[in-house]
Every structure is written in structure tokens, then in C-alpha cells.
Amino acid sequence: MLVTKLEILRELEQDDALLLLIPSNEYNSVVLENIRQLAKEPVCYVTLNKTFASLKETFEQNDINTKNIVFVDAISQNIKKVPKQTKGCYYVSAPNALTEMAIAIVKVLRHNFKYLVFDSISSLLVYQKNAPAAKFTSSIVNNTKANKAKAVFYAIKSAEHEKILNDIGMFVDRVVDLSK
Amino acid sequence: MPKTIMVVDDEPDVRNTVKTVLEKNGYKVVTAVNGDNCLEKLKTEKPDLILLDIMMPGTPVREIVPKIKGTKIAYLSVVRTGEAEKEDLIKNNIVDFIQKPFDIKELLERVKKIVGD
């Protein structure tokens, strides 16, 4: 399968929560192609590895309409002074502030958002131990389903995280391994 | 007198690799595991440059940096920022923004450019 040609909308027709295991060299192109397809409907985009400004810049340079996207940015507050929220973005103090992040996500999802994109489990694992990361993911999946939204979790496929990604795979409806 | 570089990163691999390479090239290297540890070590060390990871556990970097007076800082960042944002971050004593993963030769060149051999 040519990874960037993944039809994420079709994948989400069948299941409500997906974990995408992405080869690192294809990561950015998969992220772009997916959001291009998803952003036709309201999307809550949680970022743990790029700032809101960086993502917005990248998406707009690639002609992706960001009007339907509300971001939850867990990076910017750590590196610069930002308000709690701004147009199109909620800021969370740090990638390990899981309660704060969960509150921000639920706050967004309550407003009839169709998709949640979580970018990414791999970044979460930089700041969190396996058990809290798995528990957090499970809680986000449940909250997404409770709000009748669909979730896509990204992770870079790596031997280092094989066990925890297997564990997290139990909380989603399906794991899509794009390296196969 | 060799120039002193402080490497501040919570990842031991990054700290150790950068330390080894810089020492091989004649620099004196001091390491710290996070921002708070960096501030503590600055009480006794006077580095010419601090290589500071932008995302670490503990006190956020934005609160650490204003407490570092008179020492040049280069950010090491796994986080992707926008171009305008990067320009905004490089001010006062912050002199460079080095994207991770970095090429070790490039890192060395940038350190040389900032502090000299």
C-alpha cells in the first residue's frame, strides 16, 4: 500500500477508533494526507510534537483548510508565553499534563466534533511512562465514543515501543500497520 | 583555556553523545539533566554556551531562560515550530535553534560558530 494514499475516511467508516502505526519516513506525508481528508468535517487535533503555529503554517502551505480544525497544543506553553486559549487553539501546559489535556479534549469534543486526531502516542511516550499513557489513551477513546466522534491515534512503528503499542491496540477498535 | 559548553538534556543518549563529541574537539563540557539542574550548576559553572533542550520534565524552559543571565543559549528541539515562531524565540541571549535529530558535524560547526574553537 502506498501509505500516503491511505483512505482514512473509508477506514473510519468501519471503526470508531484507529491506531495508525506509521513508518517514520512517511510520517509527515500521512499526517498531511489524513488531515486533508478529515478537515472537511470538524476535527479536534491534539499535538504533542509540533506547535499550533507550526501546524497551521504547514497545513495552510499545503492548501488544507484549517477553519474546521480546533487544536489542542501541549507544546507551546512550555517554550513561550501563550494564553490559555486563542482562536482555534487550546493550550495545555505540557505533554505530561494528562488531566489538563483530557479536559481540553473533552471540552472540544462536546461541540459536535466528528474526528479526533491524536499526534502522537510516540510523543506521549517521550514524556509518560507506559501505564499512564495506556490509561490516558483508553480514557480518550471512551470520551471520543461518548461524544459520537471518531478517533485516529498516530504512532511511529518502533521496536522500542512494541509492547506498549500492542497494549494500546487493545483500547482502539483496530490497529492499521502502514508498514505492511 | 578551552571553551565550556553546558549540555542540558533529559535524554542520557543525547547528553553523552554531545559531550563525547565536544570533548574530542577540545571543549570542556558540563551536563545537566533538566532546567532546574542547569540553574543549580550555573551557581558554580560559567559556560560560554548552553545547549538547552526545549522540552524537558520539570520547570518549563520559558521560565528557566529568563533566569540565565549573560550566557549564550542554543535551543535543541525535537519540537517543530513555525518559521515566525522560531524567529521570535531567537532573541536576547538565545542565539540558535537546532532541530533534533541533528547531524553531529553540523552541531559542532554551529557550536564553533557561536563560541569559536
Coordinates of N, CA, C and O in Angstrom, one line a residue, chain A:
Chain A
M1 N 0.9 -1.2 0.0 CA 0.0 0.0 0.0 C 0.9 1.3 0.0 O 1.8 1.3 0.8
L2 N 0.6 2.2 -0.9 CA 1.3 3.5 -0.8 C 0.7 4.2 0.4 O -0.5 4.6 0.4
V3 N 1.5 4.4 1.4 CA 1.0 4.9 2.7 C 0.2 6.2 2.6 O -0.9 6.3 3.2
T4 N 0.7 7.1 1.8 CA 0.1 8.4 1.7 C -1.3 8.3 1.0 O -2.0 9.3 1.0
K5 N -1.6 7.2 0.4 CA -2.9 7.1 -0.3 C -3.9 6.4 0.6 O -4.9 6.0 0.1
L6 N -3.6 6.2 1.9 CA -4.5 5.6 2.8 C -5.8 6.4 2.8 O -5.8 7.7 2.9
E7 N -6.9 5.7 2.7 CA -8.2 6.4 2.7 C -8.7 6.4 4.1 O -9.5 5.5 4.5
I8 N -8.4 7.4 4.8 CA -8.7 7.4 6.2 C -10.2 7.5 6.5 O -10.7 6.9 7.4
L9 N -10.9 8.2 5.6 CA -12.4 8.3 5.8 C -13.0 6.9 5.7 O -13.9 6.5 6.4
R10 N -12.5 6.1 4.7 CA -13.1 4.8 4.5 C -12.7 3.9 5.7 O -13.5 3.1 6.2
E11 N -11.5 4.0 6.2 CA -11.1 3.3 7.3 C -12.0 3.6 8.5 O -12.3 2.7 9.3
L12 N -12.4 4.8 8.7 CA -13.2 5.2 9.8 C -14.6 4.9 9.7 O -15.4 5.1 10.6
E13 N -15.0 4.5 8.4 CA -16.4 4.1 8.3 C -16.7 2.9 9.0 O -17.8 2.7 9.6
Q14 N -15.7 2.0 9.1 CA -15.8 0.7 9.7 C -15.6 0.7 11.2 O -16.3 0.0 12.0
D15 N -14.7 1.6 11.7 CA -14.4 1.6 13.1 C -14.4 3.0 13.7 O -14.1 4.0 12.9
D16 N -14.6 3.1 15.0 CA -14.6 4.4 15.6 C -13.3 4.9 16.1 O -13.0 6.1 16.3
A17 N -12.4 4.0 16.4 CA -11.1 4.4 17.0 C -10.0 3.5 16.3 O -10.0 2.3 16.4
L18 N -9.0 4.2 15.7 CA -7.9 3.6 15.0 C -6.6 4.0 15.6 O -6.4 5.1 15.9
L19 N -5.7 3.0 15.6 CA -4.3 3.3 15.9 C -3.5 3.1 14.6 O -3.5 2.0 14.1
L20 N -2.9 4.2 14.1 CA -2.1 4.0 12.8 C -0.7 3.9 13.2 O -0.1 4.8 13.8
L21 N -0.1 2.8 12.8 CA 1.4 2.6 13.0 C 2.1 3.0 11.7 O 1.8 2.4 10.7
I22 N 2.8 4.1 11.8 CA 3.3 4.8 10.6 C 4.9 4.6 10.5 O 5.5 4.9 11.5
P23 N 5.4 4.2 9.4 CA 6.9 4.2 9.2 C 7.4 5.7 9.4 O 6.7 6.6 8.8
S24 N 8.5 5.9 10.1 CA 8.9 7.3 10.4 C 9.2 8.1 9.1 O 8.8 9.3 9.1
N25 N 9.6 7.5 8.0 CA 9.9 8.3 6.8 C 8.7 8.7 6.1 O 8.7 9.5 5.2
E26 N 7.5 8.1 6.5 CA 6.3 8.5 5.8 C 5.4 9.4 6.7 O 4.3 9.7 6.4
Y27 N 5.9 9.6 7.9 CA 5.0 10.2 9.0 C 4.4 11.5 8.5 O 3.1 11.6 8.5
N28 N 5.2 12.4 8.1 CA 4.6 13.8 7.8 C 3.6 13.7 6.6 O 2.6 14.4 6.6
S29 N 3.9 12.9 5.6 CA 3.0 12.9 4.5 C 1.7 12.2 4.8 O 0.6 12.6 4.4
V30 N 1.7 11.2 5.7 CA 0.5 10.6 6.2 C -0.3 11.6 7.0 O -1.6 11.7 6.8
V31 N 0.3 12.3 7.9 CA -0.4 13.3 8.7 C -1.1 14.3 7.8 O -2.2 14.7 7.9
L32 N -0.4 14.8 6.8 CA -0.9 15.8 5.8 C -2.1 15.2 5.0 O -3.1 15.9 4.9
E33 N -1.9 14.0 4.5 CA -3.0 13.5 3.6 C -4.2 13.2 4.5 O -5.3 13.4 4.0
N34 N -4.0 12.7 5.7 CA -5.2 12.4 6.5 C -6.0 13.6 6.9 O -7.2 13.6 6.8
I35 N -5.2 14.7 7.3 CA -6.0 15.9 7.7 C -6.7 16.5 6.5 O -7.7 17.1 6.6
R36 N -6.0 16.4 5.3 CA -6.7 16.9 4.1 C -8.1 16.3 4.0 O -9.0 16.9 3.6
Q37 N -8.1 14.9 4.2 CA -9.4 14.2 4.1 C -10.4 14.5 5.2 O -11.6 14.7 5.0
L38 N -9.8 14.6 6.4 CA -10.7 14.7 7.6 C -11.2 16.1 7.8 O -12.3 16.3 8.3
A39 N -10.5 17.1 7.4 CA -10.8 18.5 7.8 C -12.0 19.1 7.0 O -12.4 20.2 7.1
K40 N -12.7 18.2 6.2 CA -13.9 18.6 5.6 C -15.0 18.7 6.6 O -16.1 19.2 6.4
E41 N -14.8 18.0 7.8 CA -15.7 18.0 8.9 C -14.9 18.5 10.1 O -13.7 18.6 10.1
P42 N -15.6 18.9 11.2 CA -14.9 19.4 12.4 C -13.9 18.4 13.0 O -14.3 17.3 13.3
V43 N -12.7 18.9 13.2 CA -11.6 18.0 13.7 C -11.0 18.6 15.0 O -10.7 19.8 15.0
C44 N -10.8 17.8 16.0 CA -10.0 18.2 17.2 C -8.7 17.6 17.0 O -8.5 16.4 16.9
Y45 N -7.6 18.4 16.8 CA -6.3 17.9 16.5 C -5.4 18.2 17.7 O -5.1 19.3 18.1
V46 N -5.0 17.1 18.4 CA -4.1 17.2 19.6 C -2.7 17.0 19.1 O -2.3 16.0 18.5
T47 N -1.8 18.0 19.4 CA -0.5 17.9 19.0 C 0.5 17.9 20.2 O 0.4 18.7 21.1
L48 N 1.4 16.9 20.1 CA 2.4 16.8 21.2 C 3.8 16.9 20.6 O 4.8 16.6 21.3
N49 N 3.9 17.2 19.3 CA 5.3 17.3 18.7 C 5.5 18.5 17.8 O 6.6 18.7 17.4
K50 N 4.5 19.2 17.5 CA 4.6 20.5 16.7 C 3.7 21.5 17.3 O 2.7 21.2 17.9
T51 N 4.2 22.8 17.3 CA 3.3 23.8 17.8 C 2.1 24.1 16.9 O 2.2 23.8 15.7
F52 N 1.1 24.7 17.5 CA -0.1 25.1 16.8 C 0.3 25.9 15.6 O -0.1 25.7 14.5
A53 N 1.2 26.9 15.8 CA 1.6 27.8 14.8 C 2.3 27.1 13.6 O 2.1 27.3 12.5
S54 N 3.1 26.1 14.0 CA 3.8 25.3 13.0 C 2.9 24.5 12.2 O 3.0 24.4 10.9
L55 N 1.9 23.8 12.9 CA 1.0 23.0 12.1 C 0.1 23.8 11.2 O -0.2 23.5 10.1
K56 N -0.4 25.0 11.7 CA -1.2 25.8 11.0 C -0.5 26.3 9.7 O -1.0 26.2 8.6
E57 N 0.8 26.7 9.9 CA 1.6 27.1 8.8 C 1.7 26.0 7.7 O 1.5 26.2 6.6
T58 N 2.1 24.8 8.2 CA 2.3 23.7 7.3 C 1.0 23.3 6.6 O 1.0 23.1 5.4
F59 N -0.1 23.2 7.3 CA -1.4 22.9 6.7 C -1.8 23.9 5.6 O -2.2 23.6 4.5
E60 N -1.6 25.2 6.0 CA -2.1 26.2 5.0 C -1.2 26.2 3.8 O -1.6 26.4 2.7
Q61 N 0.1 26.0 4.0 CA 1.0 25.9 2.8 C 0.7 24.7 1.9 O 1.0 24.7 0.7
N62 N 0.0 23.7 2.5 CA -0.4 22.6 1.7 C -1.9 22.6 1.3 O -2.6 21.6 1.0
D63 N -2.4 23.9 1.3 CA -3.8 24.1 0.9 C -4.8 23.3 1.7 O -5.8 22.8 1.2
I64 N -4.6 23.1 3.0 CA -5.5 22.4 3.8 C -6.3 23.5 4.6 O -5.7 24.3 5.3
N65 N -7.6 23.4 4.5 CA -8.4 24.4 5.2 C -8.4 24.1 6.7 O -8.8 23.0 7.2
T66 N -8.0 25.1 7.5 CA -7.9 24.9 9.0 C -9.1 25.4 9.7 O -9.1 25.4 10.9
K67 N -10.1 25.9 8.9 CA -11.2 26.5 9.6 C -12.0 25.5 10.4 O -12.7 25.8 11.4
N68 N -12.0 24.2 10.0 CA -12.7 23.2 10.7 C -11.9 22.5 11.8 O -12.4 21.6 12.4
I69 N -10.7 23.0 12.0 CA -9.8 22.3 13.0 C -9.7 23.2 14.3 O -9.4 24.4 14.2
V70 N -9.9 22.5 15.4 CA -9.5 23.1 16.7 C -8.4 22.3 17.2 O -8.4 21.1 17.3
F71 N -7.3 23.0 17.6 CA -6.1 22.4 18.0 C -6.0 22.3 19.5 O -6.5 23.3 20.2
V72 N -5.5 21.3 20.1 CA -5.1 21.2 21.5 C -3.6 21.1 21.4 O -3.0 20.1 21.0
D73 N -2.9 22.2 21.9 CA -1.4 22.3 21.7 C -0.8 22.1 23.1 O -0.9 22.9 24.0
A74 N 0.0 21.0 23.2 CA 0.6 20.6 24.5 C 2.1 21.0 24.5 O 2.8 20.6 25.4
I75 N 2.5 21.8 23.5 CA 3.9 22.2 23.4 C 4.2 23.6 23.7 O 5.1 24.0 24.4
S76 N 3.4 24.5 23.0 CA 3.8 25.9 23.0 C 4.0 26.5 24.4 O 4.9 27.4 24.6
Q77 N 3.1 26.2 25.3 CA 3.2 26.8 26.7 C 4.5 26.5 27.4 O 4.9 27.3 28.2
N78 N 5.1 25.4 27.0 CA 6.4 25.1 27.6 C 7.5 26.0 27.1 O 8.5 26.2 27.8
I79 N 7.4 26.5 25.9 CA 8.5 27.2 25.3 C 8.3 28.7 25.2 O 9.2 29.5 25.0
K80 N 7.0 29.2 25.3 CA 6.8 30.6 25.2 C 5.5 31.0 25.9 O 4.7 30.1 26.3
K81 N 5.4 32.2 26.1 CA 4.2 32.7 26.8 C 3.0 32.7 25.8 O 3.0 33.4 24.8
V82 N 1.9 31.9 26.1 CA 0.7 31.9 25.3 C -0.5 32.0 26.2 O -0.4 31.6 27.4
P83 N -1.6 32.5 25.7 CA -2.8 32.5 26.5 C -3.3 31.0 26.7 O -2.8 30.1 26.1
K84 N -4.3 30.9 27.6 CA -4.9 29.6 27.8 C -5.6 29.1 26.5 O -5.6 27.9 26.2
Q85 N -6.2 30.0 25.8 CA -6.8 29.6 24.6 C -6.8 30.8 23.6 O -6.7 32.0 24.0
T86 N -6.8 30.5 22.3 CA -6.8 31.5 21.3 C -7.7 31.0 20.2 O -8.3 29.9 20.3
K87 N -8.0 31.8 19.2 CA -8.9 31.4 18.2 C -8.3 30.1 17.5 O -7.2 30.1 17.0
G88 N -9.1 29.0 17.7 CA -8.7 27.8 17.0 C -7.7 26.9 17.8 O -7.3 25.9 17.4
C89 N -7.4 27.3 19.1 CA -6.5 26.5 19.8 C -6.6 26.6 21.3 O -6.8 27.7 21.9
Y90 N -6.6 25.5 22.0 CA -6.5 25.4 23.4 C -5.0 25.0 23.8 O -4.5 24.1 23.1
Y91 N -4.4 25.7 24.7 CA -3.1 25.4 25.1 C -3.0 24.6 26.4 O -3.7 25.0 27.4
V92 N -2.3 23.5 26.4 CA -2.1 22.7 27.6 C -0.7 22.9 28.1 O 0.2 23.1 27.2
S93 N -0.5 22.9 29.4 CA 0.9 23.4 29.9 C 2.0 22.5 29.5 O 3.1 23.0 29.3
A94 N 1.8 21.2 29.3 CA 2.9 20.3 29.0 C 2.4 19.0 28.5 O 1.3 18.6 28.8
P95 N 3.2 18.3 27.7 CA 2.7 17.0 27.2 C 2.5 15.9 28.2 O 1.8 14.9 28.0
N96 N 3.0 16.2 29.4 CA 2.7 15.2 30.5 C 1.5 15.6 31.4 O 1.3 15.0 32.4
A97 N 0.9 16.8 31.1 CA -0.2 17.2 31.9 C -1.5 16.5 31.4 O -2.3 17.1 30.6
L98 N -1.6 15.3 31.7 CA -2.7 14.4 31.1 C -4.1 14.9 31.5 O -5.0 14.8 30.6
T99 N -4.3 15.2 32.7 CA -5.6 15.6 33.1 C -6.0 16.9 32.4 O -7.2 17.0 31.8
E100 N -5.1 17.8 32.4 CA -5.4 19.1 31.7 C -5.7 18.9 30.2 O -6.6 19.4 29.6
M101 N -4.9 17.9 29.6 CA -5.1 17.6 28.2 C -6.5 17.0 28.0 O -7.2 17.3 27.0
A102 N -6.8 16.0 28.8 CA -8.1 15.3 28.7 C -9.3 16.3 28.8 O -10.2 16.3 28.1
I103 N -9.1 17.3 29.8 CA -10.2 18.3 30.0 C -10.3 19.1 28.7 O -11.5 19.3 28.2
A104 N -9.2 19.5 28.1 CA -9.3 20.3 26.9 C -9.9 19.6 25.7 O -10.7 20.1 25.0
I105 N -9.5 18.3 25.6 CA -10.1 17.5 24.5 C -11.6 17.3 24.7 O -12.3 17.5 23.7
V106 N -12.0 17.0 25.9 CA -13.4 16.8 26.1 C -14.2 18.1 25.9 O -15.3 18.0 25.3
K107 N -13.6 19.2 26.3 CA -14.2 20.5 26.1 C -14.5 20.7 24.6 O -15.6 21.2 24.2
V108 N -13.5 20.3 23.7 CA -13.7 20.5 22.3 C -14.7 19.5 21.7 O -15.6 19.9 21.0
L109 N -14.6 18.2 22.1 CA -15.4 17.2 21.6 C -16.9 17.4 21.9 O -17.8 16.9 21.1
R110 N -17.2 18.1 22.9 CA -18.6 18.3 23.3 C -19.3 19.2 22.2 O -20.5 19.2 22.2
H111 N -18.5 19.9 21.4 CA -19.2 20.7 20.4 C -19.3 20.1 19.0 O -19.0 20.6 18.0
N112 N -19.9 18.9 19.1 CA -20.2 18.1 17.8 C -19.0 18.0 16.9 O -19.2 18.2 15.7
F113 N -17.8 17.7 17.4 CA -16.7 17.4 16.5 C -16.8 16.0 16.0 O -17.2 15.1 16.7
K114 N -16.5 15.8 14.7 CA -16.6 14.5 14.1 C -15.4 13.6 14.3 O -15.5 12.4 14.5
Y115 N -14.2 14.3 14.3 CA -13.0 13.5 14.4 C -12.0 14.0 15.5 O -12.0 15.3 15.7
L116 N -11.3 13.1 16.1 CA -10.2 13.5 17.0 C -8.9 12.9 16.3 O -8.9 11.7 16.0
V117 N -7.9 13.7 16.2 CA -6.6 13.2 15.7 C -5.6 13.4 16.8 O -5.5 14.5 17.4
F118 N -5.0 12.4 17.2 CA -4.0 12.4 18.3 C -2.6 12.2 17.8 O -2.2 11.1 17.4
D119 N -1.8 13.3 17.8 CA -0.5 13.3 17.2 C 0.6 13.6 18.2 O 0.9 14.7 18.4
S120 N 1.1 12.6 18.9 CA 1.0 11.2 18.6 C 1.3 10.4 19.9 O 1.8 11.0 20.9
I121 N 1.0 9.2 19.9 CA 1.3 8.3 21.0 C 2.8 8.2 21.2 O 3.3 8.2 22.3
S122 N 3.6 8.2 20.1 CA 5.0 8.2 20.2 C 5.6 9.3 21.0 O 6.5 9.2 21.9
S123 N 5.0 10.5 20.8 CA 5.5 11.7 21.5 C 5.0 11.6 23.0 O 5.8 12.0 23.9
L124 N 3.8 11.1 23.2 CA 3.3 11.0 24.6 C 4.3 10.1 25.4 O 4.6 10.4 26.5
L125 N 4.8 9.1 24.7 CA 5.7 8.1 25.4 C 7.1 8.7 25.7 O 7.8 8.1 26.5
V126 N 7.4 9.8 25.1 CA 8.6 10.5 25.5 C 8.5 11.1 26.9 O 9.4 11.2 27.6
Y127 N 7.2 11.5 27.2 CA 7.0 12.3 28.5 C 6.3 11.4 29.5 O 6.2 11.9 30.7
Q128 N 5.8 10.3 29.1 CA 5.0 9.5 30.1 C 5.4 8.1 30.1 O 5.9 7.5 29.1
K129 N 5.3 7.4 31.3 CA 5.5 6.0 31.3 C 4.4 5.2 30.7 O 3.3 5.8 30.4
N130 N 4.7 4.0 30.4 CA 3.7 3.2 29.6 C 2.3 3.1 30.2 O 1.3 3.3 29.6
A131 N 2.2 2.8 31.5 CA 0.9 2.6 32.2 C 0.0 3.8 32.1 O -1.1 3.7 31.6
P132 N 0.5 5.0 32.6 CA -0.4 6.2 32.4 C -0.7 6.5 31.0 O -1.8 7.0 30.7
A133 N 0.2 6.3 30.1 CA 0.0 6.6 28.7 C -1.2 5.7 28.1 O -2.1 6.1 27.4
A134 N -1.2 4.4 28.5 CA -2.2 3.5 28.1 C -3.5 3.8 28.7 O -4.6 3.9 28.0
K135 N -3.5 4.2 30.0 CA -4.8 4.5 30.7 C -5.4 5.8 30.1 O -6.6 5.9 29.8
F136 N -4.5 6.8 29.8 CA -4.9 8.0 29.2 C -5.6 7.7 27.8 O -6.6 8.3 27.5
T137 N -4.9 6.9 27.0 CA -5.4 6.6 25.7 C -6.8 6.0 25.8 O -7.7 6.3 25.0
S138 N -6.9 5.0 26.7 CA -8.2 4.4 26.9 C -9.3 5.4 27.2 O -10.4 5.3 26.7
S139 N -9.0 6.3 28.1 CA -10.0 7.3 28.5 C -10.3 8.2 27.4 O -11.5 8.6 27.2
I140 N -9.4 8.6 26.5 CA -9.7 9.4 25.4 C -10.6 8.7 24.4 O -11.5 9.3 23.8
V141 N -10.3 7.4 24.2 CA -11.1 6.6 23.3 C -12.6 6.6 23.8 O -13.5 6.9 23.0
N142 N -12.7 6.4 25.1 CA -14.1 6.3 25.7 C -14.8 7.7 25.5 O -16.0 7.7 25.2
N143 N -14.0 8.7 25.8 CA -14.6 10.1 25.7 C -15.0 10.4 24.3 O -16.0 11.0 24.0
T144 N -14.2 10.0 23.3 CA -14.5 10.2 21.9 C -15.8 9.5 21.5 O -16.7 10.1 20.9
K145 N -15.9 8.2 21.9 CA -17.1 7.5 21.6 C -18.3 8.0 22.2 O -19.4 8.1 21.6
A146 N -18.2 8.5 23.5 CA -19.3 9.0 24.2 C -19.8 10.3 23.5 O -21.0 10.6 23.7
N147 N -18.9 11.0 22.9 CA -19.3 12.2 22.1 C -19.6 11.9 20.7 O -19.7 12.9 19.9
K148 N -19.8 10.7 20.3 CA -20.1 10.2 19.0 C -19.1 10.7 17.9 O -19.5 11.1 16.8
A149 N -17.9 10.8 18.3 CA -16.8 11.2 17.4 C -16.0 10.0 17.1 O -16.2 8.9 17.7
K150 N -15.1 10.1 16.1 CA -14.2 9.0 15.8 C -12.7 9.5 16.0 O -12.4 10.6 15.7
A151 N -11.9 8.5 16.4 CA -10.6 8.9 16.8 C -9.5 8.2 16.0 O -9.6 7.0 15.6
V152 N -8.4 9.0 15.6 CA -7.3 8.4 15.0 C -6.1 8.7 15.8 O -5.8 9.9 16.1
F153 N -5.4 7.7 16.3 CA -4.1 7.9 17.1 C -3.0 7.5 16.2 O -3.0 6.5 15.5
Y154 N -2.0 8.4 16.1 CA -0.8 8.2 15.3 C 0.3 7.6 16.2 O 0.5 8.1 17.4
A155 N 1.1 6.7 15.7 CA 2.3 6.3 16.4 C 3.3 5.9 15.3 O 3.0 5.4 14.3
I156 N 4.6 6.2 15.6 CA 5.7 5.7 14.8 C 5.9 4.2 15.1 O 6.1 3.9 16.3
K157 N 6.0 3.4 14.1 CA 6.2 2.0 14.4 C 7.7 1.8 14.8 O 8.6 2.2 14.1
S158 N 7.9 1.3 16.1 CA 9.3 1.1 16.5 C 9.3 -0.1 17.4 O 8.4 -0.4 18.2
A159 N 10.5 -0.8 17.4 CA 10.7 -2.0 18.2 C 10.6 -1.5 19.7 O 10.1 -2.3 20.6
E160 N 11.2 -0.4 20.0 CA 11.3 0.1 21.4 C 9.9 0.2 22.0 O 9.7 -0.1 23.2
H161 N 8.9 0.6 21.2 CA 7.5 0.8 21.8 C 6.6 -0.4 21.5 O 5.4 -0.2 21.6
E162 N 7.1 -1.5 21.0 CA 6.2 -2.6 20.5 C 5.2 -3.0 21.5 O 4.0 -3.1 21.3
K163 N 5.7 -3.2 22.8 CA 4.8 -3.8 23.8 C 3.7 -2.8 24.2 O 2.5 -3.1 24.2
I164 N 4.1 -1.5 24.4 CA 3.0 -0.5 24.8 C 2.1 -0.3 23.6 O 0.9 -0.1 23.8
L165 N 2.6 -0.3 22.4 CA 1.7 -0.1 21.2 C 0.7 -1.3 21.1 O -0.5 -1.1 20.8
N166 N 1.2 -2.5 21.4 CA 0.3 -3.7 21.5 C -0.8 -3.5 22.5 O -2.0 -3.7 22.3
D167 N -0.4 -3.0 23.7 CA -1.3 -2.7 24.8 C -2.4 -1.7 24.4 O -3.6 -1.9 24.6
I168 N -1.9 -0.6 23.8 CA -2.8 0.5 23.4 C -3.7 0.0 22.3 O -4.9 0.4 22.2
G169 N -3.2 -0.9 21.5 CA -4.0 -1.6 20.4 C -5.3 -2.2 21.0 O -6.3 -2.3 20.2
M170 N -5.3 -2.6 22.2 CA -6.5 -3.2 22.8 C -7.6 -2.2 23.1 O -8.7 -2.6 23.2
F171 N -7.2 -0.9 23.2 CA -8.2 0.1 23.5 C -8.9 0.7 22.3 O -9.9 1.3 22.4
V172 N -8.3 0.5 21.2 CA -8.9 1.0 19.9 C -9.6 -0.1 19.2 O -9.5 -1.3 19.6
D173 N -10.4 0.2 18.2 CA -11.1 -0.8 17.5 C -10.3 -1.6 16.5 O -10.5 -2.8 16.3
R174 N -9.2 -0.9 16.0 CA -8.4 -1.6 15.0 C -7.0 -0.9 15.0 O -6.9 0.3 15.1
V175 N -6.0 -1.7 14.8 CA -4.7 -1.2 14.5 C -4.4 -1.3 13.0 O -4.5 -2.4 12.5
V176 N -4.0 -0.2 12.4 CA -3.6 -0.2 11.0 C -2.1 -0.1 10.9 O -1.6 1.0 11.2
D177 N -1.4 -1.1 10.5 CA 0.0 -1.1 10.4 C 0.4 -0.7 9.0 O 0.3 -1.5 8.1
L178 N 0.8 0.6 8.8 CA 1.1 1.0 7.5 C 2.4 0.6 6.9 O 2.8 0.9 5.8
S179 N 3.2 -0.1 7.7 CA 4.5 -0.6 7.2 C 4.3 -1.9 6.5 O 5.2 -2.4 5.9
K180 N 3.1 -2.5 6.6 CA 2.9 -3.8 5.9 C 2.3 -3.6 4.5 O 1.5 -2.7 4.3

